[in-house]
Amino acid sequence: MQFRQTPAPPVAIESCGEGSITINGKPYTEPVCLGSSVQTGLPEKPQDLVLADFQAALNAGAEILLVGTGSRQLFLPPKLAAELSACGASLECMATDAACRTYILLASEGRRVWAWLWPQK
């Protein structure tokens, strides 16, 4: 029997706790975007995300867009979800700890997933 091995994701979430997310050995206390690398400079609140904030992921062919909204689940505007769906990507909003677990699982399966994560406060 042969097993298909998927490459390790370029970013590895190591922990997600109160006030920080540790990625590739570095703790982040500000919101981050995980794609092919770790990016900072996101809006202060997840509700401030707009379609342009997802453009790099869409250009890279992301199929699943995760938004970790902090300690509790918040939803982004339905219009934004519809715009992303029209571009071929699925938007999922959840608490950040759940988004981290989901990202790890999907990335380990080789899925084209990006995540926008706000630390839990």
mmCIF file of N, CA, C and O in Angstrom, residues 11-51:
data_model
loop_
_atom_site.group_PDB
_atom_site.id
_atom_site.type_symbol
_atom_site.label_atom_id
_atom_site.label_comp_id
_atom_site.label_asym_id
_atom_site.label_seq_id
_atom_site.Cartn_x
_atom_site.Cartn_y
_atom_site.Cartn_z
ATOM 1 N N VAL A 11 3.886 27.613 7.023
ATOM 2 C CA VAL A 11 3.766 28.207 8.348
ATOM 3 C C VAL A 11 3.184 27.177 9.296
ATOM 4 O O VAL A 11 2.283 26.430 8.937
ATOM 5 N N ALA A 12 3.739 27.115 10.495
ATOM 6 C CA ALA A 12 3.287 26.134 11.483
ATOM 7 C C ALA A 12 2.801 26.858 12.726
ATOM 8 O O ALA A 12 3.567 27.558 13.387
ATOM 9 N N ILE A 13 1.528 26.694 13.035
ATOM 10 C CA ILE A 13 0.974 27.259 14.259
ATOM 11 C C ILE A 13 1.361 26.318 15.396
ATOM 12 O O ILE A 13 1.021 25.137 15.373
ATOM 13 N N GLU A 14 2.076 26.842 16.371
ATOM 14 C CA GLU A 14 2.538 26.025 17.486
ATOM 15 C C GLU A 14 1.653 26.155 18.717
ATOM 16 O O GLU A 14 1.496 25.200 19.466
ATOM 17 N N SER A 15 1.082 27.343 18.933
ATOM 18 C CA SER A 15 0.170 27.518 20.064
ATOM 19 C C SER A 15 -0.704 28.742 19.837
ATOM 20 O O SER A 15 -0.364 29.646 19.077
ATOM 21 N N CYS A 16 -1.831 28.708 20.506
ATOM 22 C CA CYS A 16 -2.784 29.816 20.452
ATOM 23 C C CYS A 16 -3.308 29.984 21.866
ATOM 24 O O CYS A 16 -3.953 29.082 22.396
ATOM 25 N N GLY A 17 -2.986 31.099 22.481
ATOM 26 C CA GLY A 17 -3.416 31.319 23.854
ATOM 27 C C GLY A 17 -3.921 32.721 24.055
ATOM 28 O O GLY A 17 -4.114 33.486 23.103
ATOM 29 N N GLU A 18 -4.100 33.067 25.293
ATOM 30 C CA GLU A 18 -4.591 34.389 25.656
ATOM 31 C C GLU A 18 -3.601 35.458 25.200
ATOM 32 O O GLU A 18 -2.477 35.528 25.679
ATOM 33 N N GLY A 19 -3.975 36.249 24.215
ATOM 34 C CA GLY A 19 -3.184 37.386 23.793
ATOM 35 C C GLY A 19 -2.097 37.136 22.761
ATOM 36 O O GLY A 19 -1.481 38.088 22.292
ATOM 37 N N SER A 20 -1.823 35.880 22.407
ATOM 38 C CA SER A 20 -0.789 35.658 21.391
ATOM 39 C C SER A 20 -0.992 34.345 20.649
ATOM 40 O O SER A 20 -1.652 33.425 21.142
ATOM 41 N N ILE A 21 -0.385 34.294 19.476
ATOM 42 C CA ILE A 21 -0.379 33.100 18.635
ATOM 43 C C ILE A 21 1.081 32.861 18.271
ATOM 44 O O ILE A 21 1.746 33.768 17.766
ATOM 45 N N THR A 22 1.594 31.664 18.529
ATOM 46 C CA THR A 22 2.985 31.357 18.207
ATOM 47 C C THR A 22 3.027 30.612 16.884
ATOM 48 O O THR A 22 2.410 29.563 16.726
ATOM 49 N N ILE A 23 3.770 31.198 15.932
ATOM 50 C CA ILE A 23 3.876 30.660 14.579
ATOM 51 C C ILE A 23 5.351 30.571 14.224
ATOM 52 O O ILE A 23 6.076 31.566 14.335
ATOM 53 N N ASN A 24 5.771 29.392 13.806
ATOM 54 C CA ASN A 24 7.179 29.169 13.440
ATOM 55 C C ASN A 24 8.140 29.674 14.525
ATOM 56 O O ASN A 24 9.153 30.294 14.234
ATOM 57 N N GLY A 25 7.771 29.446 15.784
ATOM 58 C CA GLY A 25 8.629 29.806 16.901
ATOM 59 C C GLY A 25 8.554 31.253 17.359
ATOM 60 O O GLY A 25 9.220 31.636 18.305
ATOM 61 N N LYS A 26 7.729 32.071 16.700
ATOM 62 C CA LYS A 26 7.633 33.487 17.056
ATOM 63 C C LYS A 26 6.231 33.811 17.567
ATOM 64 O O LYS A 26 5.248 33.512 16.889
ATOM 65 N N PRO A 27 6.133 34.421 18.770
ATOM 66 C CA PRO A 27 4.806 34.818 19.263
ATOM 67 C C PRO A 27 4.336 36.126 18.608
ATOM 68 O O PRO A 27 5.113 37.069 18.471
ATOM 69 N N TYR A 28 3.085 36.146 18.193
ATOM 70 C CA TYR A 28 2.479 37.338 17.598
ATOM 71 C C TYR A 28 1.351 37.799 18.516
ATOM 72 O O TYR A 28 0.494 36.993 18.894
ATOM 73 N N THR A 29 1.347 39.080 18.845
ATOM 74 C CA THR A 29 0.282 39.647 19.674
ATOM 75 C C THR A 29 -0.677 40.492 18.843
ATOM 76 O O THR A 29 -1.673 40.976 19.360
ATOM 77 N N GLU A 30 -0.367 40.672 17.560
ATOM 78 C CA GLU A 30 -1.229 41.418 16.660
ATOM 79 C C GLU A 30 -1.861 40.440 15.662
ATOM 80 O O GLU A 30 -1.410 39.311 15.526
ATOM 81 N N PRO A 31 -2.913 40.867 14.976
ATOM 82 C CA PRO A 31 -3.536 39.989 13.977
ATOM 83 C C PRO A 31 -2.540 39.603 12.887
ATOM 84 O O PRO A 31 -1.671 40.397 12.513
ATOM 85 N N VAL A 32 -2.685 38.382 12.388
ATOM 86 C CA VAL A 32 -1.796 37.880 11.337
ATOM 87 C C VAL A 32 -2.612 37.211 10.246
ATOM 88 O O VAL A 32 -3.717 36.739 10.468
ATOM 89 N N CYS A 33 -2.013 37.167 9.064
ATOM 90 C CA CYS A 33 -2.570 36.433 7.931
ATOM 91 C C CYS A 33 -1.579 35.329 7.583
ATOM 92 O O CYS A 33 -0.384 35.594 7.437
ATOM 93 N N LEU A 34 -2.075 34.107 7.467
ATOM 94 C CA LEU A 34 -1.236 32.972 7.112
ATOM 95 C C LEU A 34 -1.590 32.502 5.718
ATOM 96 O O LEU A 34 -2.712 32.120 5.442
ATOM 97 N N GLY A 35 -0.605 32.563 4.862
ATOM 98 C CA GLY A 35 -0.735 32.038 3.512
ATOM 99 C C GLY A 35 0.541 31.291 3.217
ATOM 100 O O GLY A 35 0.877 30.326 3.882
ATOM 101 N N SER A 36 1.310 31.804 2.287
ATOM 102 C CA SER A 36 2.621 31.212 2.024
ATOM 103 C C SER A 36 3.660 31.722 3.012
ATOM 104 O O SER A 36 4.768 31.206 3.080
ATOM 105 N N SER A 37 3.284 32.754 3.783
ATOM 106 C CA SER A 37 4.135 33.313 4.826
ATOM 107 C C SER A 37 3.234 33.951 5.880
ATOM 108 O O SER A 37 2.007 33.947 5.750
ATOM 109 N N VAL A 38 3.835 34.520 6.915
ATOM 110 C CA VAL A 38 3.084 35.223 7.955
ATOM 111 C C VAL A 38 3.111 36.707 7.624
ATOM 112 O O VAL A 38 4.177 37.284 7.421
ATOM 113 N N GLN A 39 1.926 37.308 7.568
ATOM 114 C CA GLN A 39 1.829 38.730 7.248
ATOM 115 C C GLN A 39 1.122 39.448 8.392
ATOM 116 O O GLN A 39 0.162 38.913 8.961
ATOM 117 N N THR A 40 1.576 40.640 8.703
ATOM 118 C CA THR A 40 0.929 41.472 9.717
ATOM 119 C C THR A 40 0.358 42.710 9.031
ATOM 120 O O THR A 40 0.391 42.818 7.811
ATOM 121 N N GLY A 41 -0.146 43.644 9.813
ATOM 122 C CA GLY A 41 -0.699 44.874 9.230
ATOM 123 C C GLY A 41 -2.156 44.755 8.849
ATOM 124 O O GLY A 41 -2.617 45.440 7.941
ATOM 125 N N LEU A 42 -2.893 43.904 9.547
ATOM 126 C CA LEU A 42 -4.321 43.734 9.270
ATOM 127 C C LEU A 42 -5.137 44.804 9.991
ATOM 128 O O LEU A 42 -4.635 45.464 10.903
ATOM 129 N N PRO A 43 -6.397 44.963 9.617
ATOM 130 C CA PRO A 43 -7.257 45.901 10.345
ATOM 131 C C PRO A 43 -7.334 45.530 11.834
ATOM 132 O O PRO A 43 -7.079 44.398 12.219
ATOM 133 N N GLU A 44 -7.713 46.505 12.639
ATOM 134 C CA GLU A 44 -7.789 46.301 14.085
ATOM 135 C C GLU A 44 -8.820 45.242 14.476
ATOM 136 O O GLU A 44 -8.624 44.492 15.421
ATOM 137 N N LYS A 45 -9.936 45.196 13.742
ATOM 138 C CA LYS A 45 -11.010 44.241 14.045
ATOM 139 C C LYS A 45 -11.309 43.402 12.802
ATOM 140 O O LYS A 45 -11.239 43.908 11.682
ATOM 141 N N PRO A 46 -11.688 42.135 13.002
ATOM 142 C CA PRO A 46 -12.020 41.302 11.840
ATOM 143 C C PRO A 46 -13.183 41.865 11.026
ATOM 144 O O PRO A 46 -13.220 41.707 9.807
ATOM 145 N N GLN A 47 -14.106 42.545 11.670
ATOM 146 C CA GLN A 47 -15.263 43.108 10.964
ATOM 147 C C GLN A 47 -14.863 44.203 9.985
ATOM 148 O O GLN A 47 -15.657 44.614 9.155
ATOM 149 N N ASP A 48 -13.605 44.674 10.079
ATOM 150 C CA ASP A 48 -13.133 45.720 9.167
ATOM 151 C C ASP A 48 -12.498 45.149 7.894
ATOM 152 O O ASP A 48 -12.049 45.909 7.040
ATOM 153 N N LEU A 49 -12.447 43.824 7.764
ATOM 154 C CA LEU A 49 -11.899 43.211 6.549
ATOM 155 C C LEU A 49 -12.788 43.539 5.355
ATOM 156 O O LEU A 49 -14.012 43.582 5.468
ATOM 157 N N VAL A 50 -12.154 43.755 4.213
ATOM 158 C CA VAL A 50 -12.871 44.010 2.964
ATOM 159 C C VAL A 50 -12.317 43.067 1.898
ATOM 160 O O VAL A 50 -11.298 42.404 2.101
ATOM 161 N N LEU A 51 -12.952 43.006 0.767
ATOM 162 C CA LEU A 51 -12.559 42.094 -0.301
ATOM 163 C C LEU A 51 -11.079 42.240 -0.664
ATOM 164 O O LEU A 51 -10.387 41.241 -0.882
#
